[in-house]
Amino acid sequence: MTTTLDTGTKSPAAAQTGRRGSHALRWWVLAVLGIAQLMVVLDATIVNIALPAAQADLGFGDADRQWVITGYALAFGSLLLLGGRLSDLFGRRNTFIIGLVGFAVASAVGGAATSFEMLVAARVGQGVFGALLAPAALSLLTVTFTEPGERAKAFGIFGAVAGAGGAIGLLLGGALTEWASWRWAMYVNLIFAAVALVGAVLLLAKHTTSAARPKLDWPGTITVTAALFGIVYGFSQAETEGWTAPSTLAFLIGGAVLLAAFGWIETRVAHPLLPLRIVGDRTRGAAYLTVFIMGIGMFAIFLFLTYYMQLTLEYTPIITGVAFLPMVAGMVVSSTTAPSLLLPKVGPKVVISGGFLVAAAGMLWLTRIGLDTSYVTHILPALVLLGLGLGGAMSVAFQGSTAGVQHEDAGVASAMVNTSQQVGGSIGTALLSTIAASAMTDYVSSHQPGPLTMAQGAIESYTTSFWWATATFVLGAIVIGVLMPNTVPAPAEGEPVLAH
């Protein structure tokens, strides 16, 4: 890989030094990208922990509470493809820096919120700039690390950050809410953004191009943004209003129709927002499907297991966050070893399918929880299995998601990863919440009313969701085993990304 650090005529010794220097700087770039990715990922859960305190402080009702979560999800999910393409057109460094600054400003506004409307507006702003930031970070990683050995390690570390961010958000949110204020769940992003911004300015090369800049696909952009908005909002409506509510059906059906129209548009425009060659490749398509399935199943871990530990076992928010750390450790171990050790030997199909099966075993373990079960015997082993399985599958999927793409398509290919995860999470939220609610209703209605029945009904709702998540992971293992070719993904094209 050629970088701006080793251009020009050099002696062999100087060239070797330049290569060593560029290698060292690439790992610093990975640290910067990892910090930015952690900020975006943990924000999905850190606010959940702080939300009750924010509600009490600002005085908004339970019916409005969902908009603090939904506002972020709608903006982030619907604008990801646009954000990815903008990074391809205007430069990944530029888009990354704009995303960092905008996310930090929106976080500051949210931390200083004096009303419910101000808080929701800040969360929407975080979603908008997160949609710029997340694809730019992954695409920068893609074009920076193209040598197979380095690439495997880099994607493993990045995958560990992406997978563990949700659990870290629970711990950090609980600590900040209990020891400081819910507002620090927003303000903490300023620290992450400042560190990443300094690194980006110092390390990343400015965008230069001699080619004519392609035009933005406005018909495709408008159509897919509306489609993703409809799908994400439709699933959020299903969670609160039910699957047969007119608003739910209208947004889900409308989103599906617009998504089909987007596919038709992309085959007919000169400069498509999402060139179909990106999703048509079997390795990349299966990688996106992996992240999508993972988004559905992981929702059950963070939501229902958090409910169980806090409401049934009466853990504090901080203890709940600490309880998730073995899962983080498992993710770090598998994410950093699977791409470099297992992937070259057994191929991506085996690593991802095997990871799903290990995660399914962990989820199956959680179906054994009860009113007075022990953390050590019923939760700890399950979290370790989930971390090991999902960490390996995620890191390999991240690597496959941008395999072989040209550098001018790296941004939108990276955006597809985040879009798949966001849509999968929306489906998991709506589907598993509905299933859990039905399970609790059925149990309570068929037993003698009383506190014990209500408590056991909650257990039934959790375990039912875990059974469905288990089935989701098993199905994912089968589907990936059929669809994904078992060849090691080729790296994407590299480009100069390091500053002089």
mmCIF file of C-alpha atoms in Angstrom, residues 38 41-50 163-178 185 298-307 309-310 316-325 327-328 383:
data_model
loop_
_atom_site.group_PDB
_atom_site.id
_atom_site.type_symbol
_atom_site.label_atom_id
_atom_site.label_comp_id
_atom_site.label_asym_id
_atom_site.label_seq_id
_atom_site.Cartn_x
_atom_site.Cartn_y
_atom_site.Cartn_z
ATOM 1 C CA LEU A 38 -17.359 3.748 20.065
ATOM 2 C CA VAL A 41 -22.345 2.810 19.091
ATOM 3 C CA LEU A 42 -22.511 3.411 22.829
ATOM 4 C CA ASP A 43 -24.871 6.345 22.292
ATOM 5 C CA ALA A 44 -27.586 3.847 21.406
ATOM 6 C CA THR A 45 -27.581 2.411 24.948
ATOM 7 C CA ILE A 46 -26.055 5.092 27.163
ATOM 8 C CA VAL A 47 -29.138 7.292 26.739
ATOM 9 C CA ASN A 48 -31.473 4.393 27.577
ATOM 10 C CA ILE A 49 -29.976 4.155 31.063
ATOM 11 C CA ALA A 50 -30.126 7.934 31.575
ATOM 12 C CA GLY A 163 -19.786 -5.117 19.262
ATOM 13 C CA ALA A 164 -18.826 -4.100 22.781
ATOM 14 C CA GLY A 165 -20.013 -0.495 22.491
ATOM 15 C CA GLY A 166 -23.583 -1.283 23.502
ATOM 16 C CA ALA A 167 -22.527 -3.017 26.712
ATOM 17 C CA ILE A 168 -20.005 -0.280 27.500
ATOM 18 C CA GLY A 169 -22.812 2.248 27.023
ATOM 19 C CA LEU A 170 -24.856 0.502 29.701
ATOM 20 C CA LEU A 171 -21.966 0.669 32.173
ATOM 21 C CA LEU A 172 -20.991 4.235 31.341
ATOM 22 C CA GLY A 173 -24.592 5.440 31.328
ATOM 23 C CA GLY A 174 -25.237 3.908 34.728
ATOM 24 C CA ALA A 175 -22.049 5.354 36.221
ATOM 25 C CA LEU A 176 -22.607 8.858 34.860
ATOM 26 C CA THR A 177 -26.283 8.919 35.821
ATOM 27 C CA GLU A 178 -25.646 7.699 39.371
ATOM 28 C CA ALA A 185 -24.534 10.832 29.203
ATOM 29 C CA MET A 298 -28.684 -8.665 19.964
ATOM 30 C CA PHE A 299 -31.664 -6.517 20.876
ATOM 31 C CA ALA A 300 -32.922 -9.322 23.138
ATOM 32 C CA ILE A 301 -29.618 -9.382 25.001
ATOM 33 C CA PHE A 302 -29.402 -5.715 25.862
ATOM 34 C CA LEU A 303 -33.077 -4.924 26.452
ATOM 35 C CA PHE A 304 -34.614 -7.943 28.121
ATOM 36 C CA LEU A 305 -31.527 -9.031 30.031
ATOM 37 C CA THR A 306 -31.192 -5.474 31.352
ATOM 38 C CA TYR A 307 -34.843 -5.566 32.435
ATOM 39 C CA MET A 309 -31.223 -7.822 36.060
ATOM 40 C CA GLN A 310 -32.665 -4.476 37.161
ATOM 41 C CA THR A 316 -28.381 -1.017 40.147
ATOM 42 C CA PRO A 317 -27.608 0.490 36.720
ATOM 43 C CA ILE A 318 -23.886 0.381 37.470
ATOM 44 C CA ILE A 319 -23.956 -3.257 38.594
ATOM 45 C CA THR A 320 -25.982 -4.108 35.480
ATOM 46 C CA GLY A 321 -23.290 -2.534 33.313
ATOM 47 C CA VAL A 322 -20.558 -4.404 35.158
ATOM 48 C CA ALA A 323 -22.511 -7.637 34.708
ATOM 49 C CA PHE A 324 -22.232 -7.252 30.915
ATOM 50 C CA LEU A 325 -18.423 -6.965 30.991
ATOM 51 C CA MET A 327 -19.662 -10.398 27.185
ATOM 52 C CA VAL A 328 -17.405 -7.471 26.256
ATOM 53 C CA LEU A 383 -22.764 -13.797 28.223
#
